[in-house]
mmCIF file with all atom_site columns, C-alpha atoms in Angstrom:
data_model
loop_
_atom_site.group_PDB
_atom_site.id
_atom_site.type_symbol
_atom_site.label_atom_id
_atom_site.label_alt_id
_atom_site.label_comp_id
_atom_site.label_asym_id
_atom_site.label_entity_id
_atom_site.label_seq_id
_atom_site.pdbx_PDB_ins_code
_atom_site.Cartn_x
_atom_site.Cartn_y
_atom_site.Cartn_z
_atom_site.occupancy
_atom_site.B_iso_or_equiv
_atom_site.pdbx_formal_charge
_atom_site.auth_seq_id
_atom_site.auth_comp_id
_atom_site.auth_asym_id
_atom_site.auth_atom_id
_atom_site.pdbx_PDB_model_num
ATOM 1   C CA . MET A 1 1   ? -3.697  -11.500 16.856  1.00 0.00 ? 22  MET A CA 1
ATOM 2   C CA . ASN A 1 2   ? -6.116  -9.479  14.765  1.00 0.00 ? 23  ASN A CA 1
ATOM 3   C CA . ASP A 1 3   ? -7.109  -11.673 11.818  1.00 0.00 ? 24  ASP A CA 1
ATOM 4   C CA . ASP A 1 4   ? -9.215  -9.047  10.032  1.00 0.00 ? 25  ASP A CA 1
ATOM 5   C CA . ILE A 1 5   ? -8.254  -8.100  6.491   1.00 0.00 ? 26  ILE A CA 1
ATOM 6   C CA . THR A 1 6   ? -7.685  -4.416  5.826   1.00 0.00 ? 27  THR A CA 1
ATOM 7   C CA . VAL A 1 7   ? -7.106  -2.922  2.393   1.00 0.00 ? 28  VAL A CA 1
ATOM 8   C CA . TYR A 1 8   ? -5.268  0.413   2.223   1.00 0.00 ? 29  TYR A CA 1
ATOM 9   C CA . GLU A 1 9   ? -6.349  1.994   -1.011  1.00 0.00 ? 30  GLU A CA 1
ATOM 10  C CA . LYS A 1 10  ? -7.187  4.897   -3.261  1.00 0.00 ? 31  LYS A CA 1
ATOM 11  C CA . PRO A 1 11  ? -10.779 4.181   -4.435  1.00 0.00 ? 32  PRO A CA 1
ATOM 12  C CA . THR A 1 12  ? -10.222 5.623   -7.920  1.00 0.00 ? 33  THR A CA 1
ATOM 13  C CA . CYS A 1 13  ? -7.240  3.309   -8.527  1.00 0.00 ? 34  CYS A CA 1
ATOM 14  C CA . THR A 1 14  ? -7.887  0.501   -11.021 1.00 0.00 ? 35  THR A CA 1
ATOM 15  C CA . LYS A 1 15  ? -5.812  -2.038  -9.039  1.00 0.00 ? 36  LYS A CA 1
ATOM 16  C CA . CYS A 1 16  ? -7.665  -1.102  -5.843  1.00 0.00 ? 37  CYS A CA 1
ATOM 17  C CA . ARG A 1 17  ? -11.020 -1.639  -7.549  1.00 0.00 ? 38  ARG A CA 1
ATOM 18  C CA . GLU A 1 18  ? -9.761  -4.997  -8.843  1.00 0.00 ? 39  GLU A CA 1
ATOM 19  C CA . MET A 1 19  ? -8.794  -5.973  -5.273  1.00 0.00 ? 40  MET A CA 1
ATOM 20  C CA . ASP A 1 20  ? -12.226 -4.966  -3.987  1.00 0.00 ? 41  ASP A CA 1
ATOM 21  C CA . ARG A 1 21  ? -13.914 -7.099  -6.665  1.00 0.00 ? 42  ARG A CA 1
ATOM 22  C CA . PHE A 1 22  ? -11.568 -10.057 -6.045  1.00 0.00 ? 43  PHE A CA 1
ATOM 23  C CA . LEU A 1 23  ? -12.188 -10.089 -2.277  1.00 0.00 ? 44  LEU A CA 1
ATOM 24  C CA . ARG A 1 24  ? -15.966 -9.689  -2.714  1.00 0.00 ? 45  ARG A CA 1
ATOM 25  C CA . ASP A 1 25  ? -16.040 -12.488 -5.318  1.00 0.00 ? 46  ASP A CA 1
ATOM 26  C CA . SER A 1 26  ? -14.043 -14.648 -2.874  1.00 0.00 ? 47  SER A CA 1
ATOM 27  C CA . ASN A 1 27  ? -16.628 -13.955 -0.126  1.00 0.00 ? 48  ASN A CA 1
ATOM 28  C CA . VAL A 1 28  ? -13.942 -12.482 2.127   1.00 0.00 ? 49  VAL A CA 1
ATOM 29  C CA . ASP A 1 29  ? -14.881 -9.976  4.827   1.00 0.00 ? 50  ASP A CA 1
ATOM 30  C CA . PHE A 1 30  ? -12.598 -6.952  4.763   1.00 0.00 ? 51  PHE A CA 1
ATOM 31  C CA . SER A 1 31  ? -12.446 -3.290  5.600   1.00 0.00 ? 52  SER A CA 1
ATOM 32  C CA . LYS A 1 32  ? -11.016 -0.532  3.468   1.00 0.00 ? 53  LYS A CA 1
ATOM 33  C CA . ILE A 1 33  ? -9.051  2.550   4.394   1.00 0.00 ? 54  ILE A CA 1
ATOM 34  C CA . ASN A 1 34  ? -8.720  5.346   1.869   1.00 0.00 ? 55  ASN A CA 1
ATOM 35  C CA . TYR A 1 35  ? -5.312  6.655   2.891   1.00 0.00 ? 56  TYR A CA 1
ATOM 36  C CA . TYR A 1 36  ? -5.986  9.938   1.116   1.00 0.00 ? 57  TYR A CA 1
ATOM 37  C CA . ILE A 1 37  ? -8.799  10.630  3.609   1.00 0.00 ? 58  ILE A CA 1
ATOM 38  C CA . GLU A 1 38  ? -7.219  8.798   6.571   1.00 0.00 ? 59  GLU A CA 1
ATOM 39  C CA . PRO A 1 39  ? -3.497  9.347   5.996   1.00 0.00 ? 60  PRO A CA 1
ATOM 40  C CA . LEU A 1 40  ? -1.052  6.651   7.038   1.00 0.00 ? 61  LEU A CA 1
ATOM 41  C CA . SER A 1 41  ? 1.107   7.705   9.950   1.00 0.00 ? 62  SER A CA 1
ATOM 42  C CA . GLU A 1 42  ? 4.842   7.159   9.756   1.00 0.00 ? 63  GLU A CA 1
ATOM 43  C CA . LYS A 1 43  ? 4.474   4.463   12.432  1.00 0.00 ? 64  LYS A CA 1
ATOM 44  C CA . LYS A 1 44  ? 1.747   2.618   10.485  1.00 0.00 ? 65  LYS A CA 1
ATOM 45  C CA . LEU A 1 45  ? 3.652   2.851   7.205   1.00 0.00 ? 66  LEU A CA 1
ATOM 46  C CA . ARG A 1 46  ? 6.781   1.441   8.883   1.00 0.00 ? 67  ARG A CA 1
ATOM 47  C CA . GLU A 1 47  ? 4.663   -1.377  10.341  1.00 0.00 ? 68  GLU A CA 1
ATOM 48  C CA . LEU A 1 48  ? 3.171   -2.244  6.928   1.00 0.00 ? 69  LEU A CA 1
ATOM 49  C CA . ILE A 1 49  ? 6.588   -2.206  5.240   1.00 0.00 ? 70  ILE A CA 1
ATOM 50  C CA . LYS A 1 50  ? 7.959   -4.520  7.930   1.00 0.00 ? 71  LYS A CA 1
ATOM 51  C CA . LYS A 1 51  ? 4.976   -6.876  7.558   1.00 0.00 ? 72  LYS A CA 1
ATOM 52  C CA . MET A 1 52  ? 5.560   -6.964  3.788   1.00 0.00 ? 73  MET A CA 1
ATOM 53  C CA . GLY A 1 53  ? 9.235   -7.765  4.304   1.00 0.00 ? 74  GLY A CA 1
ATOM 54  C CA . ILE A 1 54  ? 10.393  -5.137  1.820   1.00 0.00 ? 75  ILE A CA 1
ATOM 55  C CA . LYS A 1 55  ? 12.525  -2.012  1.772   1.00 0.00 ? 76  LYS A CA 1
ATOM 56  C CA . PRO A 1 56  ? 10.712  1.346   1.690   1.00 0.00 ? 77  PRO A CA 1
ATOM 57  C CA . ARG A 1 57  ? 12.132  2.085   -1.784  1.00 0.00 ? 78  ARG A CA 1
ATOM 58  C CA . GLU A 1 58  ? 10.313  -1.023  -3.110  1.00 0.00 ? 79  GLU A CA 1
ATOM 59  C CA . LEU A 1 59  ? 6.994   0.588   -2.163  1.00 0.00 ? 80  LEU A CA 1
ATOM 60  C CA . LEU A 1 60  ? 7.618   3.767   -4.172  1.00 0.00 ? 81  LEU A CA 1
ATOM 61  C CA . ARG A 1 61  ? 5.440   4.490   -7.196  1.00 0.00 ? 82  ARG A CA 1
ATOM 62  C CA . THR A 1 62  ? 8.116   5.593   -9.640  1.00 0.00 ? 83  THR A CA 1
ATOM 63  C CA . SER A 1 63  ? 5.640   6.505   -12.398 1.00 0.00 ? 84  SER A CA 1
ATOM 64  C CA . GLU A 1 64  ? 4.019   9.326   -10.417 1.00 0.00 ? 85  GLU A CA 1
ATOM 65  C CA . PRO A 1 65  ? 4.769   12.947  -11.414 1.00 0.00 ? 86  PRO A CA 1
ATOM 66  C CA . ILE A 1 66  ? 5.717   13.750  -7.789  1.00 0.00 ? 87  ILE A CA 1
ATOM 67  C CA . PHE A 1 67  ? 8.464   11.091  -7.982  1.00 0.00 ? 88  PHE A CA 1
ATOM 68  C CA . ARG A 1 68  ? 10.050  12.951  -10.901 1.00 0.00 ? 89  ARG A CA 1
ATOM 69  C CA . GLN A 1 69  ? 9.355   16.415  -9.435  1.00 0.00 ? 90  GLN A CA 1
ATOM 70  C CA . LEU A 1 70  ? 11.231  15.470  -6.259  1.00 0.00 ? 91  LEU A CA 1
ATOM 71  C CA . GLY A 1 71  ? 14.052  13.860  -8.265  1.00 0.00 ? 92  GLY A CA 1
ATOM 72  C CA . LEU A 1 72  ? 13.756  10.652  -6.242  1.00 0.00 ? 93  LEU A CA 1
ATOM 73  C CA . GLY A 1 73  ? 15.315  8.506   -8.950  1.00 0.00 ? 94  GLY A CA 1
ATOM 74  C CA . LYS A 1 74  ? 18.544  10.464  -8.652  1.00 0.00 ? 95  LYS A CA 1
ATOM 75  C CA . LYS A 1 75  ? 18.742  10.825  -4.886  1.00 0.00 ? 96  LYS A CA 1
ATOM 76  C CA . ASP A 1 76  ? 20.327  8.445   -2.412  1.00 0.00 ? 97  ASP A CA 1
ATOM 77  C CA . LEU A 1 77  ? 17.784  8.654   0.402   1.00 0.00 ? 98  LEU A CA 1
ATOM 78  C CA . SER A 1 78  ? 17.648  6.801   3.699   1.00 0.00 ? 99  SER A CA 1
ATOM 79  C CA . ASP A 1 79  ? 14.719  4.511   4.502   1.00 0.00 ? 100 ASP A CA 1
ATOM 80  C CA . SER A 1 80  ? 13.477  7.129   6.970   1.00 0.00 ? 101 SER A CA 1
ATOM 81  C CA . ASP A 1 81  ? 13.631  9.861   4.319   1.00 0.00 ? 102 ASP A CA 1
ATOM 82  C CA . ILE A 1 82  ? 11.640  7.716   1.871   1.00 0.00 ? 103 ILE A CA 1
ATOM 83  C CA . ILE A 1 83  ? 9.000   6.893   4.487   1.00 0.00 ? 104 ILE A CA 1
ATOM 84  C CA . ALA A 1 84  ? 8.668   10.561  5.450   1.00 0.00 ? 105 ALA A CA 1
ATOM 85  C CA . LEU A 1 85  ? 8.167   11.483  1.776   1.00 0.00 ? 106 LEU A CA 1
ATOM 86  C CA . MET A 1 86  ? 5.505   8.775   1.336   1.00 0.00 ? 107 MET A CA 1
ATOM 87  C CA . VAL A 1 87  ? 3.634   10.051  4.407   1.00 0.00 ? 108 VAL A CA 1
ATOM 88  C CA . LYS A 1 88  ? 3.763   13.597  3.021   1.00 0.00 ? 109 LYS A CA 1
ATOM 89  C CA . HIS A 1 89  ? 2.941   12.536  -0.580  1.00 0.00 ? 110 HIS A CA 1
ATOM 90  C CA . PRO A 1 90  ? 0.611   9.489   -0.565  1.00 0.00 ? 111 PRO A CA 1
ATOM 91  C CA . ASP A 1 91  ? 0.793   9.309   -4.379  1.00 0.00 ? 112 ASP A CA 1
ATOM 92  C CA . LEU A 1 92  ? 4.263   7.819   -3.846  1.00 0.00 ? 113 LEU A CA 1
ATOM 93  C CA . ILE A 1 93  ? 2.831   4.691   -2.161  1.00 0.00 ? 114 ILE A CA 1
ATOM 94  C CA . GLN A 1 94  ? 2.192   1.574   -4.277  1.00 0.00 ? 115 GLN A CA 1
ATOM 95  C CA . ARG A 1 95  ? -1.335  0.318   -3.809  1.00 0.00 ? 116 ARG A CA 1
ATOM 96  C CA . PRO A 1 96  ? -3.362  -1.474  -2.692  1.00 0.00 ? 117 PRO A CA 1
ATOM 97  C CA . ILE A 1 97  ? -1.705  -2.764  0.465   1.00 0.00 ? 118 ILE A CA 1
ATOM 98  C CA . VAL A 1 98  ? -3.568  -5.662  2.061   1.00 0.00 ? 119 VAL A CA 1
ATOM 99  C CA . GLU A 1 99  ? -2.934  -6.429  5.731   1.00 0.00 ? 120 GLU A CA 1
ATOM 100 C CA . ARG A 1 100 ? -3.971  -9.421  7.805   1.00 0.00 ? 121 ARG A CA 1
ATOM 101 C CA . GLY A 1 101 ? -2.566  -9.964  11.278  1.00 0.00 ? 122 GLY A CA 1
ATOM 102 C CA . ASP A 1 102 ? 1.218   -9.920  11.235  1.00 0.00 ? 123 ASP A CA 1
ATOM 103 C CA . ARG A 1 103 ? 1.484   -10.066 7.439   1.00 0.00 ? 124 ARG A CA 1
ATOM 104 C CA . ALA A 1 104 ? 0.826   -7.701  4.556   1.00 0.00 ? 125 ALA A CA 1
ATOM 105 C CA . VAL A 1 105 ? 1.200   -7.830  0.786   1.00 0.00 ? 126 VAL A CA 1
ATOM 106 C CA . LEU A 1 106 ? 1.143   -5.420  -2.095  1.00 0.00 ? 127 LEU A CA 1
ATOM 107 C CA . GLY A 1 107 ? -1.966  -6.238  -4.101  1.00 0.00 ? 128 GLY A CA 1
ATOM 108 C CA . ARG A 1 108 ? -0.206  -5.936  -7.449  1.00 0.00 ? 129 ARG A CA 1
ATOM 109 C CA . PRO A 1 109 ? -0.965  -8.362  -8.954  1.00 0.00 ? 130 PRO A CA 1
ATOM 110 C CA . THR A 1 110 ? -4.255  -9.120  -7.220  1.00 0.00 ? 131 THR A CA 1
ATOM 111 C CA . GLU A 1 111 ? -3.263  -12.781 -6.794  1.00 0.00 ? 132 GLU A CA 1
ATOM 112 C CA . ASN A 1 112 ? -0.652  -11.739 -4.206  1.00 0.00 ? 133 ASN A CA 1
ATOM 113 C CA . VAL A 1 113 ? -3.453  -11.504 -1.638  1.00 0.00 ? 134 VAL A CA 1
ATOM 114 C CA . LYS A 1 114 ? -4.161  -15.254 -1.859  1.00 0.00 ? 135 LYS A CA 1
ATOM 115 C CA . THR A 1 115 ? -1.289  -15.843 0.598   1.00 0.00 ? 136 THR A CA 1
ATOM 116 C CA . LEU A 1 116 ? -3.301  -13.957 3.262   1.00 0.00 ? 137 LEU A CA 1
ATOM 117 C CA . LEU A 1 117 ? -6.625  -15.702 2.727   1.00 0.00 ? 138 LEU A CA 1
ATOM 118 C CA . PRO A 1 118 ? -7.921  -18.521 4.948   1.00 0.00 ? 139 PRO A CA 1
#
């Protein structure tokens, strides 16, 4: 099992910067992936959602303009539809996502990541 910690982030995001600071202050080795530069594939997004133990809808950022533009609050979409929209529009993905081995957490609040630390 890969025990490395990977943070999927948007570097300009306040919560992502908080996660970076928290992990550095905790002396934890980790790598970061800016999913705006290296987009998440549908397969990887499905894998992360499964590792988090949540439904795709729980990962949606409902405050984003694209959420309202697409009318996602009013539509009854399948999990596959939601995942496809998140792949196409990364602004719809809550962040940061922190992955370690067979588990992942949403780093909001930052303390959520403590469950993944050694």
